[in-house]
PDB file of C-alpha atoms in Angstrom:
ATOM      1  CA  MET A   1      21.479 -84.219 -24.779  1.00 57.00           C
ATOM      2  CA  ASN A   2      21.326 -81.181 -22.282  1.00 65.00           C
ATOM      3  CA  TYR A   3      18.247 -79.245 -21.865  1.00 73.00           C
ATOM      4  CA  LEU A   4      17.576 -76.104 -19.989  1.00 76.00           C
ATOM      5  CA  SER A   5      16.307 -75.887 -16.701  1.00 79.00           C
ATOM      6  CA  MET A   6      15.108 -73.352 -14.165  1.00 79.00           C
ATOM      7  CA  GLU A   7      17.412 -73.473 -11.343  1.00 80.00           C
ATOM      8  CA  ASP A   8      16.172 -76.067  -8.162  1.00 80.00           C
ATOM      9  CA  ILE A   9      15.239 -73.781  -5.289  1.00 83.00           C
ATOM     10  CA  SER A  10      12.746 -75.856  -3.348  1.00 78.00           C
ATOM     11  CA  LYS A  11      15.151 -76.296  -0.401  1.00 83.00           C
ATOM     12  CA  LYS A  12      16.200 -72.708  -0.115  1.00 84.00           C
ATOM     13  CA  PRO A  13      14.266 -70.850   2.834  1.00 85.00           C
ATOM     14  CA  ILE A  14      12.212 -67.399   2.360  1.00 87.00           C
ATOM     15  CA  ARG A  15      14.224 -64.566   2.870  1.00 89.00           C
ATOM     16  CA  ILE A  16      14.485 -60.849   2.840  1.00 91.00           C
ATOM     17  CA  PHE A  17      16.967 -59.985  -0.018  1.00 92.00           C
ATOM     18  CA  GLU A  18      17.930 -56.565  -1.112  1.00 94.00           C
ATOM     19  CA  SER A  19      19.461 -55.971  -4.451  1.00 95.00           C
ATOM     20  CA  ARG A  20      21.405 -53.012  -5.921  1.00 95.00           C
ATOM     21  CA  ALA A  21      22.401 -51.894  -9.557  1.00 96.00           C
ATOM     22  CA  SER A  22      23.427 -48.572 -11.007  1.00 95.00           C
ATOM     23  CA  GLY A  23      23.807 -47.508 -14.755  1.00 94.00           C
ATOM     24  CA  ILE A  24      25.154 -44.501 -16.440  1.00 94.00           C
ATOM     25  CA  MET A  25      23.646 -42.655 -19.379  1.00 94.00           C
ATOM     26  CA  ILE A  26      26.642 -39.555 -21.145  1.00 93.00           C
ATOM     27  CA  ILE A  27      25.083 -36.914 -23.081  1.00 92.00           C
ATOM     28  CA  SER A  28      26.545 -33.925 -24.655  1.00 90.00           C
ATOM     29  CA  LYS A  29      27.034 -30.847 -22.542  1.00 89.00           C
ATOM     30  CA  SER A  30      24.345 -29.080 -24.438  1.00 89.00           C
ATOM     31  CA  ASN A  31      21.619 -31.596 -24.377  1.00 90.00           C
ATOM     32  CA  PHE A  32      22.400 -31.488 -20.529  1.00 92.00           C
ATOM     33  CA  THR A  33      21.838 -27.653 -20.327  1.00 91.00           C
ATOM     34  CA  HIS A  34      18.598 -27.940 -22.528  1.00 91.00           C
ATOM     35  CA  PHE A  35      17.424 -30.446 -20.213  1.00 91.00           C
ATOM     36  CA  MET A  36      18.221 -28.859 -16.663  1.00 92.00           C
ATOM     37  CA  GLN A  37      16.841 -25.566 -18.163  1.00 92.00           C
ATOM     38  CA  SER A  38      13.466 -27.717 -19.606  1.00 90.00           C
ATOM     39  CA  THR A  39      10.407 -26.967 -17.319  1.00 91.00           C
ATOM     40  CA  GLN A  40       9.539 -30.822 -18.256  1.00 92.00           C
ATOM     41  CA  LYS A  41      12.612 -32.456 -16.480  1.00 92.00           C
ATOM     42  CA  ASP A  42      10.756 -33.715 -13.812  1.00 94.00           C
ATOM     43  CA  ILE A  43       8.469 -35.328 -15.837  1.00 95.00           C
ATOM     44  CA  ILE A  44      10.925 -37.315 -18.179  1.00 94.00           C
ATOM     45  CA  LEU A  45      12.238 -38.475 -14.983  1.00 96.00           C
ATOM     46  CA  GLN A  46       9.347 -40.076 -13.438  1.00 96.00           C
ATOM     47  CA  THR A  47       8.289 -41.245 -17.028  1.00 96.00           C
ATOM     48  CA  ALA A  48      11.925 -42.663 -17.090  1.00 96.00           C
ATOM     49  CA  ILE A  49      11.539 -44.477 -13.825  1.00 96.00           C
ATOM     50  CA  THR A  50       7.674 -45.651 -14.737  1.00 96.00           C
ATOM     51  CA  VAL A  51       9.413 -47.465 -17.437  1.00 96.00           C
ATOM     52  CA  GLY A  52      11.994 -48.672 -14.973  1.00 96.00           C
ATOM     53  CA  ILE A  53       9.335 -49.961 -12.753  1.00 96.00           C
ATOM     54  CA  ASN A  54       7.075 -51.529 -15.085  1.00 96.00           C
ATOM     55  CA  ALA A  55      10.063 -53.567 -16.500  1.00 95.00           C
ATOM     56  CA  THR A  56      10.882 -54.784 -13.521  1.00 95.00           C
ATOM     57  CA  LYS A  57       7.785 -56.639 -12.698  1.00 94.00           C
ATOM     58  CA  LYS A  58       8.133 -58.310 -15.768  1.00 94.00           C
ATOM     59  CA  THR A  59      11.617 -59.807 -15.961  1.00 94.00           C
ATOM     60  CA  SER A  60      10.447 -63.249 -15.792  1.00 91.00           C
ATOM     61  CA  GLU A  61       8.670 -62.722 -18.772  1.00 92.00           C
ATOM     62  CA  ILE A  62      11.567 -61.322 -20.851  1.00 91.00           C
ATOM     63  CA  PHE A  63      14.045 -63.893 -19.422  1.00 90.00           C
ATOM     64  CA  PRO A  64      12.601 -67.156 -19.411  1.00 87.00           C
ATOM     65  CA  LEU A  65      14.806 -68.720 -16.696  1.00 88.00           C
ATOM     66  CA  CYS A  66      14.131 -65.951 -14.271  1.00 87.00           C
ATOM     67  CA  TYR A  67      11.321 -67.078 -11.190  1.00 87.00           C
ATOM     68  CA  GLN A  68       9.048 -64.648 -10.400  1.00 87.00           C
ATOM     69  CA  VAL A  69       9.689 -62.533  -7.270  1.00 88.00           C
ATOM     70  CA  LEU A  70       7.401 -61.255  -4.750  1.00 88.00           C
ATOM     71  CA  PHE A  71       8.430 -57.444  -4.439  1.00 91.00           C
ATOM     72  CA  ASP A  72       8.761 -55.687  -1.186  1.00 92.00           C
ATOM     73  CA  SER A  73       9.898 -52.467  -2.943  1.00 94.00           C
ATOM     74  CA  ILE A  74      11.286 -51.105  -5.826  1.00 95.00           C
ATOM     75  CA  ASP A  75      13.217 -48.114  -5.615  1.00 96.00           C
ATOM     76  CA  ILE A  76      14.538 -46.322  -8.644  1.00 97.00           C
ATOM     77  CA  THR A  77      16.698 -42.627  -8.644  1.00 96.00           C
ATOM     78  CA  ILE A  78      17.823 -41.220 -11.544  1.00 96.00           C
ATOM     79  CA  THR A  79      20.639 -38.125 -10.545  1.00 94.00           C
ATOM     80  CA  PRO A  80      21.809 -35.482 -13.491  1.00 93.00           C
ATOM     81  CA  HIS A  81      25.015 -34.689 -13.202  1.00 90.00           C
ATOM     82  CA  ASP A  82      27.594 -33.009 -15.117  1.00 88.00           C
ATOM     83  CA  SER A  83      30.788 -34.146 -13.843  1.00 85.00           C
ATOM     84  CA  ILE A  84      30.791 -37.786 -14.336  1.00 84.00           C
ATOM     85  CA  GLN A  85      34.020 -39.178 -13.813  1.00 78.00           C
ATOM     86  CA  THR A  86      34.511 -42.541 -15.241  1.00 70.00           C
ATOM     87  CA  PRO A  87      37.555 -43.858 -17.540  1.00 60.00           C
ATOM     88  CA  TYR A  88      35.350 -45.658 -20.246  1.00 54.00           C
ATOM     89  CA  PHE A  89      35.540 -42.657 -22.642  1.00 53.00           C
ATOM     90  CA  VAL A  90      39.196 -43.175 -24.440  1.00 44.00           C
ATOM     91  CA  HIS A  91      37.479 -43.308 -27.537  1.00 44.00           C
ATOM     92  CA  HIS A  92      38.586 -46.387 -29.945  1.00 39.00           C
ATOM     93  CA  GLU A  93      39.285 -44.154 -32.567  1.00 40.00           C
ATOM     94  CA  ASN A  94      42.023 -42.452 -30.739  1.00 45.00           C
ATOM     95  CA  PHE A  95      44.369 -45.632 -30.985  1.00 43.00           C
ATOM     96  CA  ILE A  96      46.336 -46.955 -34.043  1.00 44.00           C
ATOM     97  CA  PRO A  97      45.561 -50.608 -35.013  1.00 48.00           C
ATOM     98  CA  SER A  98      47.175 -53.094 -33.397  1.00 49.00           C
ATOM     99  CA  PHE A  99      50.423 -53.891 -34.991  1.00 46.00           C
ATOM    100  CA  LYS A 100      50.432 -57.300 -36.669  1.00 49.00           C
ATOM    101  CA  PRO A 101      53.623 -58.434 -38.716  1.00 47.00           C
ATOM    102  CA  LYS A 102      52.399 -60.019 -41.812  1.00 49.00           C
ATOM    103  CA  LYS A 103      55.352 -60.614 -43.977  1.00 50.00           C
ATOM    104  CA  PHE A 104      57.708 -61.970 -41.696  1.00 45.00           C
ATOM    105  CA  SER A 105      57.442 -64.952 -39.581  1.00 48.00           C
ATOM    106  CA  PHE A 106      60.610 -66.167 -38.024  1.00 48.00           C
ATOM    107  CA  HIS A 107      58.598 -69.504 -37.509  1.00 51.00           C
ATOM    108  CA  THR A 108      58.973 -70.015 -41.347  1.00 48.00           C
ATOM    109  CA  VAL A 109      62.039 -68.843 -41.941  1.00 47.00           C
ATOM    110  CA  HIS A 110      63.440 -71.621 -39.526  1.00 50.00           C
ATOM    111  CA  ASP A 111      61.142 -74.259 -41.164  1.00 49.00           C
ATOM    112  CA  GLU A 112      62.472 -73.719 -44.494  1.00 47.00           C
ATOM    113  CA  ILE A 113      65.963 -73.766 -43.632  1.00 47.00           C
ATOM    114  CA  LYS A 114      65.589 -77.033 -41.903  1.00 51.00           C
ATOM    115  CA  THR A 115      63.752 -78.842 -44.976  1.00 49.00           C
ATOM    116  CA  PRO A 116      65.674 -80.915 -46.675  1.00 49.00           C
ATOM    117  CA  ASN A 117      64.304 -79.456 -50.142  1.00 50.00           C
ATOM    118  CA  ALA A 118      64.412 -76.205 -49.406  1.00 48.00           C
ATOM    119  CA  HIS A 119      65.103 -73.903 -52.827  1.00 49.00           C
ATOM    120  CA  VAL A 120      67.341 -71.798 -51.060  1.00 47.00           C
ATOM    121  CA  SER A 121      70.048 -73.460 -48.421  1.00 48.00           C
ATOM    122  CA  ALA A 122      70.705 -71.587 -44.929  1.00 48.00           C
ATOM    123  CA  ASP A 123      73.998 -70.832 -45.531  1.00 48.00           C
ATOM    124  CA  THR A 124      72.984 -67.956 -48.262  1.00 48.00           C
ATOM    125  CA  SER A 125      72.832 -64.734 -47.845  1.00 50.00           C
ATOM    126  CA  ARG A 126      69.076 -64.705 -47.378  1.00 52.00           C
ATOM    127  CA  PHE A 127      68.410 -67.050 -44.906  1.00 56.00           C
ATOM    128  CA  GLY A 128      71.918 -67.044 -43.101  1.00 64.00           C
ATOM    129  CA  GLN A 129      72.559 -66.138 -39.530  1.00 65.00           C
ATOM    130  CA  GLU A 130      73.369 -62.111 -40.260  1.00 72.00           C
ATOM    131  CA  TRP A 131      69.777 -62.063 -42.509  1.00 69.00           C
ATOM    132  CA  ILE A 132      67.783 -63.461 -39.569  1.00 68.00           C
ATOM    133  CA  ASN A 133      69.458 -60.964 -37.199  1.00 73.00           C
ATOM    134  CA  THR A 134      68.907 -58.337 -39.038  1.00 77.00           C
ATOM    135  CA  GLN A 135      65.004 -59.234 -39.653  1.00 74.00           C
ATOM    136  CA  LYS A 136      64.877 -59.717 -35.836  1.00 77.00           C
ATOM    137  CA  GLU A 137      66.151 -56.074 -35.344  1.00 80.00           C
ATOM    138  CA  LYS A 138      63.837 -54.625 -37.852  1.00 78.00           C
ATOM    139  CA  LEU A 139      61.018 -56.366 -36.226  1.00 80.00           C
ATOM    140  CA  GLN A 140      61.865 -55.305 -32.751  1.00 80.00           C
ATOM    141  CA  TYR A 141      62.425 -51.830 -34.077  1.00 80.00           C
ATOM    142  CA  ALA A 142      58.964 -51.790 -35.326  1.00 78.00           C
ATOM    143  CA  LYS A 143      57.284 -52.754 -31.936  1.00 77.00           C
ATOM    144  CA  GLN A 144      59.060 -50.403 -30.337  1.00 78.00           C
ATOM    145  CA  LYS A 145      58.262 -47.158 -32.664  1.00 77.00           C
ATOM    146  CA  PHE A 146      54.705 -49.300 -32.683  1.00 75.00           C
ATOM    147  CA  VAL A 147      54.575 -48.874 -28.539  1.00 73.00           C
ATOM    148  CA  LYS A 148      55.619 -45.134 -28.577  1.00 75.00           C
ATOM    149  CA  MET A 149      53.123 -44.137 -31.149  1.00 72.00           C
ATOM    150  CA  GLN A 150      50.623 -45.604 -28.984  1.00 66.00           C
ATOM    151  CA  GLN A 151      52.212 -43.960 -25.975  1.00 67.00           C
ATOM    152  CA  SER A 152      52.021 -40.492 -27.725  1.00 67.00           C
ATOM    153  CA  LYS A 153      48.606 -41.222 -28.947  1.00 57.00           C
ATOM    154  CA  ILE A 154      47.383 -41.827 -25.135  1.00 54.00           C
ATOM    155  CA  GLN A 155      49.213 -38.671 -23.597  1.00 57.00           C
ATOM    156  CA  HIS A 156      47.357 -36.659 -26.126  1.00 53.00           C
ATOM    157  CA  THR A 157      44.313 -37.902 -25.452  1.00 47.00           C
ATOM    158  CA  GLY A 158      45.135 -37.145 -21.856  1.00 47.00           C
ATOM    159  CA  THR A 159      46.200 -33.949 -22.519  1.00 46.00           C
ATOM    160  CA  HIS A 160      44.222 -32.059 -24.499  1.00 41.00           C
ATOM    161  CA  LYS A 161      41.048 -34.177 -24.816  1.00 46.00           C
ATOM    162  CA  GLU A 162      40.707 -34.617 -21.517  1.00 45.00           C
ATOM    163  CA  SER A 163      36.798 -33.705 -21.170  1.00 45.00           C
ATOM    164  CA  ASP A 164      36.583 -36.658 -23.200  1.00 46.00           C
ATOM    165  CA  MET A 165      37.442 -38.905 -20.780  1.00 47.00           C
ATOM    166  CA  TYR A 166      36.156 -37.101 -17.506  1.00 54.00           C
ATOM    167  CA  GLY A 167      33.740 -34.815 -16.290  1.00 74.00           C
ATOM    168  CA  LYS A 168      30.929 -36.244 -18.398  1.00 86.00           C
ATOM    169  CA  CYS A 169      27.692 -34.802 -18.285  1.00 90.00           C
ATOM    170  CA  GLY A 170      24.711 -37.490 -17.898  1.00 92.00           C
ATOM    171  CA  PHE A 171      22.581 -39.097 -15.570  1.00 95.00           C
ATOM    172  CA  CYS A 172      23.172 -41.777 -13.174  1.00 95.00           C
ATOM    173  CA  VAL A 173      20.599 -44.214 -12.251  1.00 96.00           C
ATOM    174  CA  SER A 174      20.454 -47.000  -9.564  1.00 96.00           C
ATOM    175  CA  ALA A 175      17.818 -49.132  -8.660  1.00 96.00           C
ATOM    176  CA  CYS A 176      17.391 -51.153  -5.211  1.00 96.00           C
ATOM    177  CA  ILE A 177      15.262 -53.761  -5.190  1.00 95.00           C
ATOM    178  CA  LYS A 178      13.694 -55.583  -1.871  1.00 94.00           C
ATOM    179  CA  SER A 179      12.294 -58.860  -2.082  1.00 91.00           C
ATOM    180  CA  HIS A 180      10.658 -61.625   0.168  1.00 88.00           C
ATOM    181  CA  SER A 181      11.926 -64.879  -1.547  1.00 87.00           C
ATOM    182  CA  LYS A 182      13.748 -67.991  -2.002  1.00 87.00           C
ATOM    183  CA  ILE A 183      16.241 -65.757  -4.761  1.00 87.00           C
ATOM    184  CA  LYS A 184      17.819 -62.644  -4.912  1.00 90.00           C
ATOM    185  CA  ALA A 185      16.082 -60.227  -7.012  1.00 92.00           C
ATOM    186  CA  ASN A 186      19.605 -59.641  -9.387  1.00 93.00           C
ATOM    187  CA  MET A 187      17.915 -59.744 -12.739  1.00 94.00           C
ATOM    188  CA  GLU A 188      15.343 -57.536 -11.575  1.00 94.00           C
ATOM    189  CA  SER A 189      17.454 -54.975 -10.183  1.00 95.00           C
ATOM    190  CA  LEU A 190      19.741 -55.240 -13.576  1.00 96.00           C
ATOM    191  CA  ASN A 191      16.748 -54.856 -15.437  1.00 96.00           C
ATOM    192  CA  ALA A 192      15.467 -51.641 -13.985  1.00 96.00           C
ATOM    193  CA  VAL A 193      18.608 -49.829 -14.343  1.00 97.00           C
ATOM    194  CA  SER A 194      18.607 -50.861 -18.108  1.00 96.00           C
ATOM    195  CA  ALA A 195      14.977 -50.404 -18.466  1.00 96.00           C
ATOM    196  CA  THR A 196      15.632 -46.824 -17.119  1.00 97.00           C
ATOM    197  CA  LEU A 197      18.505 -45.698 -18.690  1.00 96.00           C
ATOM    198  CA  LEU A 198      16.565 -46.851 -22.328  1.00 96.00           C
ATOM    199  CA  GLY A 199      13.414 -44.805 -21.244  1.00 95.00           C
ATOM    200  CA  LEU A 200      15.746 -41.489 -21.117  1.00 94.00           C
ATOM    201  CA  PHE A 201      17.144 -42.633 -23.832  1.00 94.00           C
ATOM    202  CA  ASN A 202      13.820 -42.708 -25.487  1.00 93.00           C
ATOM    203  CA  ILE A 203      12.826 -39.474 -24.725  1.00 91.00           C
ATOM    204  CA  LEU A 204      16.217 -37.777 -25.362  1.00 90.00           C
ATOM    205  CA  LYS A 205      17.064 -39.213 -28.684  1.00 87.00           C
ATOM    206  CA  THR A 206      15.669 -36.676 -30.939  1.00 83.00           C
ATOM    207  CA  GLN A 207      18.145 -33.683 -29.354  1.00 79.00           C
ATOM    208  CA  ASP A 208      21.280 -36.583 -28.972  1.00 77.00           C
ATOM    209  CA  LYS A 209      21.738 -39.290 -31.059  1.00 76.00           C
ATOM    210  CA  GLY A 210      25.340 -39.647 -29.807  1.00 84.00           C
ATOM    211  CA  MET A 211      24.222 -40.563 -26.246  1.00 90.00           C
ATOM    212  CA  VAL A 212      25.952 -43.509 -24.208  1.00 91.00           C
ATOM    213  CA  ILE A 213      24.789 -45.858 -22.078  1.00 92.00           C
ATOM    214  CA  THR A 214      27.459 -47.909 -19.946  1.00 90.00           C
ATOM    215  CA  GLU A 215      28.762 -49.437 -16.504  1.00 90.00           C
ATOM    216  CA  ILE A 216      25.311 -51.027 -15.857  1.00 94.00           C
ATOM    217  CA  ARG A 217      26.132 -53.495 -13.149  1.00 94.00           C
ATOM    218  CA  LEU A 218      25.678 -54.958  -9.885  1.00 94.00           C
ATOM    219  CA  ASP A 219      26.472 -52.888  -6.735  1.00 89.00           C
ATOM    220  CA  ASP A 220      25.811 -55.690  -3.865  1.00 73.00           C
TER     221      ASP A 220
END
């Protein structure tokens, strides 16, 4: 039986590493406007950054396979932005369900035709080649219709709901962590961004419950 174990870094040299990560939180335009007009906005941002710094230091306590890293610096920035460009917001409800034929299967038909004990022979009107071709045409027509409906739905979304896809209001969070260690602080930088975004979410959740945290990633 294989057991979990931490990576052996005994032979790795101590080096200076730099890890960068980023993430986005989208909020409603009205909530963003209210935030920008608030006299407490700097306090809110500083509080979220403090949450991120604290979480960064505790990464090895949260994730058991992470080593304790000696940090040289933890730099977290939050940038309010009223035009965040991201293709993420093609909402799933704008798409129709996937096409899944349930009443017809070519495999089933051919198996029944080839079965010696089939109740209906292959030369009957039900399982004749003409009937099979007709079913193929119907299936092909259904697929083409589905594709057209899907494309129409996407075009409608892009034309009439462009604000749902691009130019969103929210916050761009980035973290840069420098460490003097044997490993790069990638988990720490990701944890810094995640915790900072959650810190913002926790403060602003009473005003906007539809906030979305997305695109948390390493930028190295």
